[in-house]
Structure formats: structure tokens, C-alpha cells
């Protein structure tokens, strides 16, 4: 029932059915349905927290799986369990392990229990954090819950195939591509197509001619809201038509519409569509209509509340399994009796696998509870608080299906009861508590950053080297030389962004490099920050090293959601199973104007834990950070100083090799009276203030933190405060923003509070955005005079005689 496509009938490939292959598909689909039914029951009986399932979308997914080839990638969402089963990327017991939040990554390989059920991923990395071959396997990137968030990286996953096909210098990367023949398969629900990033991604993949095959699972609703509220005219195919290419035209999309219950039509559609996408590198969209949701959206509610009786009846009739079954019987592929027999077998199999997953999940928890009960028993026996402890033990012992939390709570309550007592049993309990804390840290908090040999924190430090001929050049020339050498050294490095290609970026950092390296390696993009970022994530997932430019820091907000939800969480949410070492380049700080002043640091910093954040004060520092990040395997954001491109710096002889260690603060000025901690463009202002302060006899130490994440790993700021006993944190962010972050790091984490003789101060911009013009900037952001006054006031606190009031 292909209703719309660009393949003339005589050219269509016909799907070859065999009885075995059809039966195999039906069984996968049927087992998947059973898994959904049992899954819902498990939630409703309290054994799992929440369930969202792929029922109603089984048949289309077994059909899609037939066209999926080794090396291909999936970027989809929580309805894709059947596809994952069909590709062999997920076992049924693993599916249930995730439903139970089993925190053992061997049993729950998608996320090690960190992600809600039906958030799938394949393990792209081995246990050392190195890439496994992707060409010998089916691949899936890690799902996210925000609707449409799978789209931006899909663009990059697909576009990578084009790069692999067209760039000879990538030929050596055999583990990632076979001549760019791979397709990136996307899936999305119909209602999620109302998201802005959906349209941005569709447009970007079309403009990039990326081999992407996107399926839209259309079941007519987004939770309770029907299609007409989501989409103009309520019908996707008709609004997508503008993207469609005409027959023979190279650019644009192939569009297909097919019913989600029509197995032979689905198989034929995917066979044909994928063939063209793979061969011609033309993207395609398959709008899969008439899908259903037999159990409703999720376990959070029942669809009887918002679907009419007629709709519910229609869904029963059009249930894809019912229809496939009827077709199989009609085509004499299997008889009713045969199918009943198979279904009974499969139902039992799924039940058995669910029970196994539950038992495996429970065993370590029950063992742990037993251990704790026994440890607590020993403590009770030895303690004067026995009467108080016994009810704690009893409660834990009787707790049905206790998890780790219940044991930890009981241990904590017991330790409160026995405070001040000492006994070997208590020591054993404390030792258990500490081991458990470490183990649970590993379970839930490991892999925020790379733990591999390739971590950016392990990159050897190579200081800048200057010779007698090292001349002074403009800042932009330093960056330009750095990128030139990086592109030569890393054949898989691709730089792209708005105005990056032909113009060489708005500040000439890439000037001349497109001519030298070609328009795929140094590329212009549309104005589409979310998909510039997504493009980078997808490319990085396929072994490339993207350097994605966001033209100004202020526009990072457009891609912040993807940076935060996808890139920053990727390694963590897969428990080390995936990585995307993207380098994001942007520029900010102190250019005048509300949207060019680039001071939104804390908003960004606090949302992208999992990404290194570098705030170089000049271009030499920036170059060192790029070189470090490009040798590491974590993502990083580098915020260059906007007004630094035309300032002169000395060009290091080893600009291509020099590296700057992340997390190393630099002393810009030594002093004994007060410490000023800052970064980026404020460094210069702080130094000017320090000069002014020295005129009144105050010797200020100025520290550039250089990177905000990681932050001052050697505790140099704490050491400085130990000497000066006074500190002011300065930046252009909002009050309590990054200055608050730095203060927490130094006073709390480094314990510098103990060394202070005066109240610690923060000095930041105003709470509003910076006003335009020189005066607007001066009065919106901290300036030399503000820093002078802040430090002077601290000095006056201890010695008012020597530092009299400035106010007469
Ligand atoms: C950005 C965002 N907004 C809202 C939600 C809550 N939500 C989860 S699923 C969903 C409906 C999605 O409908 P559709 O795209 O048609 O997919 P379906 O669930 O029907 O397969 C909504 C609104 C979300 N996950 N993310």
C-alpha cells in the first residue's frame, strides 16, 4: 500500500518472502507485544516504577529491520523495542532488566540502570573506552526522553556517511565505514514532529544530502492530544511535500506513506527506500500511518480517558499483529493452529525471560539485605541501644523487595543509635557503609567524563616554546595557525559552522583553510545551532573529530538543550558505552550589546556537566586548549575572548603541538595581600586593577582559572588564599553565577574558608543583560574601579588607618 513515492513501478524491488522469514518476523513482533503486556503488569503491580512500551508498532519495526545493514545507525525513541529485538541489539531479559532499573551493566547494557525503560543504546565502546568496530554490527545511539532530541544527532550520523564516501583521507578509518554506504535510521512519533528541532533537522539533512531514512510512527496522538493540534492540516505527508524531490532531481527527499499494519507493503517500502538512500545519498522519510497504541501512551494513565469508543474499536481492528496474522493465514503462510501453537510457546518464553530478569535483579539486592541484617544484628547485640536497633532490623528484614536504599537507611539510623560507642561490629558496619558508598558512586555517578587512557586530563603537557624569531602577530593568526596544523595532523577533523568555510569565520580563524583542506573539512552551515551541535554529535559517534562553531556564545542557547541533554550526558547515561568527543568553539565576553557580550557562562556551565569548559584569556591559551581537547576523548567547549583577535600575541614555535593542561590555574600576578580569581576577558581588567591597587600599597595576586570544568585541580587558589587570607571572585556573569560556582569550589571543596581573615567577595555583572555602548558595558559589567574598590574594602577591614575611607 505504498501511496506516494518517487520510484516508478517498473523499477521497484519486490520483497522476496519465505515462510521462515515471515514467521521469524511475526514471532519477534509477537514476543515484543508480550513483553509490553507483561511490562505494564510489572509496573502496575509495583515491581517497576514506570513503563512506556512499543506495542502497536511491532510490525513496521520488523519490516524496517530487514533493510537495516551492518554499519547502519539508529537514532530513535522509546517506541523502538521491536526494532532493537529484531536487530539483536536487545534481549528480552535485558529489556526487563531496564524496566526494573537493574544497575548491572552486564544485565542492562543500554545504560546500567541509569535510564528509564525503553531508552535503548548499543555499546559502541569496549571496556577500555575504545571504539569497537561499527561496520560489523548494527548500531544504536542512546535514546533520550525529550521529544525530538534524537533528530539533531541523526543529521550528523547520516552526514558522516557522505564524508566517508567523499574524503579519501578517511579511508584508513575502516572500523567506521565501508565507503559511506551506511544509512542513519531515525524514528520519531507524529506529535514530536511539531518540535522546532524536527524541522531544523529535516531541513539540515536535506541541505547536507545526508543518507538519512526517517520513519514517523503516526498513531494520531501525542499522549492525549490528537494530530490536528500538533500539525497544520493535521496531516504530516501533506506538509512534508515541500521537501520532496521531483523524479530524477538530485536534491530533496523521497517521501513514502504506508500503513503500519501492512507487513508486505512495509517490507517493500523499506527495501526500496533504503536502496536509494544508500546508493544515491538522498534522504527519505517514511510516514507510517494507521498505527495504534493498544495499552495507551504509558503506565501513567489510560487512553480510554481521551480516545472515543469508535477510535478504540478502530485501533483493535487495525492492530498490526492482528492484521499480520490475518495476512499470514490468508496467504497460507501459517494456519490458525500453527500460529496458536507458536504464540503459546512464545508467551511462555517471554514470561520465563521476565522471571529470569527479575530473579537476577533481586538476587544481589536480597544478598545485600541479608548481609546488612546480619551486620546490624551483631551491632545490636553489642550495643546499649539494642532496643532501638531491633525495630530497625525488623523493618528492613520485612521490607518487601527492599532495594539498596532501604539497607543504607537502616545502617544510617543504626549508626546514629550507637554514636559514641565502639565495637568491632560497629567498625565492620562502618566499613560496609563506606564500601557501599564507593560502589554506589560507581554505579550511579561514574563516567561523567572519560575514564580511559585517552582522557583529556591525561594528555601530556607541552608548554609553548618561543625562539628568537617568534614574532608578535594578531590573535586571530595564532588561532588560524593552530587550526591549520590541527587539520593537517588529524585527517578526521572537520570544522564547520556559520561563515566558517568560505569566509574563514567572522574573525578569520579559518581564513584560507577551506582552500587548503576542501569544503567538506572546513565547511559553511546554515544558521541552525541545534543541528550544528547535533551534526557534531552524530559525526563524533562515527569516529570523526568535529570542531563545531557556534558563532557567538549568546547563541549557544539555541543548542544548549542538545548540548545538555545529549552531548553532556552521553557517556554517563550509557555508563561508558558511548562517547562523542565534540569540540565546540565559540566566542564571548565583552563586546558591547545585549546579544554579543557573551557572559551567560553559569547558565551554560551548570547545564553541561560532562563537557569540559575552557575560558582562555587569549588566543595562545585557546590554541593550547584546542590541542589538548583534540587529543582527548571528551567533549569540550572553548569560549574565545571576542576582543582578543586583534590584540598582538607572540606566536609559539610549536603552535601545533603545545598543549595546555585542563584544570591548571595560572598566576598572572604574584601578591601577598589579596587574591583575585577570574578568567577570560576579566583577566586584563583584574591586572589593571592590581596595578592601581599597587599604587596605594596593596599587593594583589591575580589568578586566571583558565578552565571552569575541570576547575583548579591542584588547589592553587586555596594555596594563594592561605597566603593572602582574602579573596575576590570576579567575572562578567550574573551575581551568584560563575562567581558563586568558583567560590563553592574554592571555599568548600578546597577548604579555603579556614584561611580567610575577611569575608569572601564576589564581583560580577549586573543581574540584567549588558546594555549597549561603552558606557552600557562599563556600568553593566565589573570594571577596574569596581575591583579596586572591592579589594581596597577588604584591606580597610583589617587596617582602616592605613587604608582610609575613599569617601572622605
Ligand atoms: C520536550 C518534551 N516535551 C514533552 C514531553 C512529554 N511527552 C512524552 S511523550 C509525549 C508525546 C509524544 O507523542 P508522539 O511524538 O506522537 O510519540 P508517541 O508517544 O505517540 O509514540 C510527550 C508530550 C517530552 N518527553 N519531551
Coordinates of C-alpha atoms and ligand atoms in Angstrom, one line a residue, residues 52 57 77-79 145-148 188-193 195 217 219-223 230 293 297, ligand 1:
X52 CA 6.5 3.1 28.3
X57 CA 4.4 -0.5 16.4
X77 CA 13.0 6.9 20.7
X78 CA 11.2 4.9 23.3
X79 CA 8.8 3.0 21.0
X145 CA 13.3 11.3 26.7
X146 CA 12.9 14.9 25.3
X147 CA 10.7 14.5 22.2
X148 CA 12.6 15.2 19.0
X188 CA 10.0 9.8 15.8
X189 CA 6.4 10.0 16.9
X190 CA 4.0 12.1 14.8
X191 CA 3.3 14.6 17.6
X192 CA 7.0 15.2 18.2
X193 CA 7.2 16.4 14.6
X195 CA 9.1 20.4 17.7
X217 CA 5.4 6.5 13.7
X219 CA -0.6 6.8 15.9
X220 CA -2.6 10.0 15.7
X221 CA -1.9 11.2 19.2
X222 CA 0.8 12.8 21.4
X223 CA -0.3 11.4 24.7
X230 CA 0.2 19.4 16.5
X293 CA -1.3 2.1 20.9
X297 CA 0.7 6.1 26.0
Ligands
LIG1 C1 10.4 18.1 25.1 C2 9.3 17.2 25.7 N1 8.1 17.7 25.9 C3 7.1 16.9 26.4 C4 7.4 15.6 26.7 C5 6.4 14.7 27.4 N2 6.0 13.7 26.4 C6 6.5 12.4 26.3 S1 5.9 11.6 25.1 C7 4.9 12.8 24.5 C8 4.1 12.6 23.3 C9 4.9 12.2 22.1 O1 4.0 11.8 21.1 P1 4.5 11.2 19.8 O2 5.6 12.0 19.3 O3 3.3 11.1 18.8 O4 5.0 9.8 20.1 P2 4.2 8.5 20.7 O5 4.5 8.6 22.2 O6 2.8 8.7 20.3 O7 4.9 7.4 20.0 C10 5.0 13.9 25.3 C11 4.3 15.1 25.2 C12 8.7 15.1 26.5 N3 9.1 13.9 26.7 N4 9.6 15.9 25.9

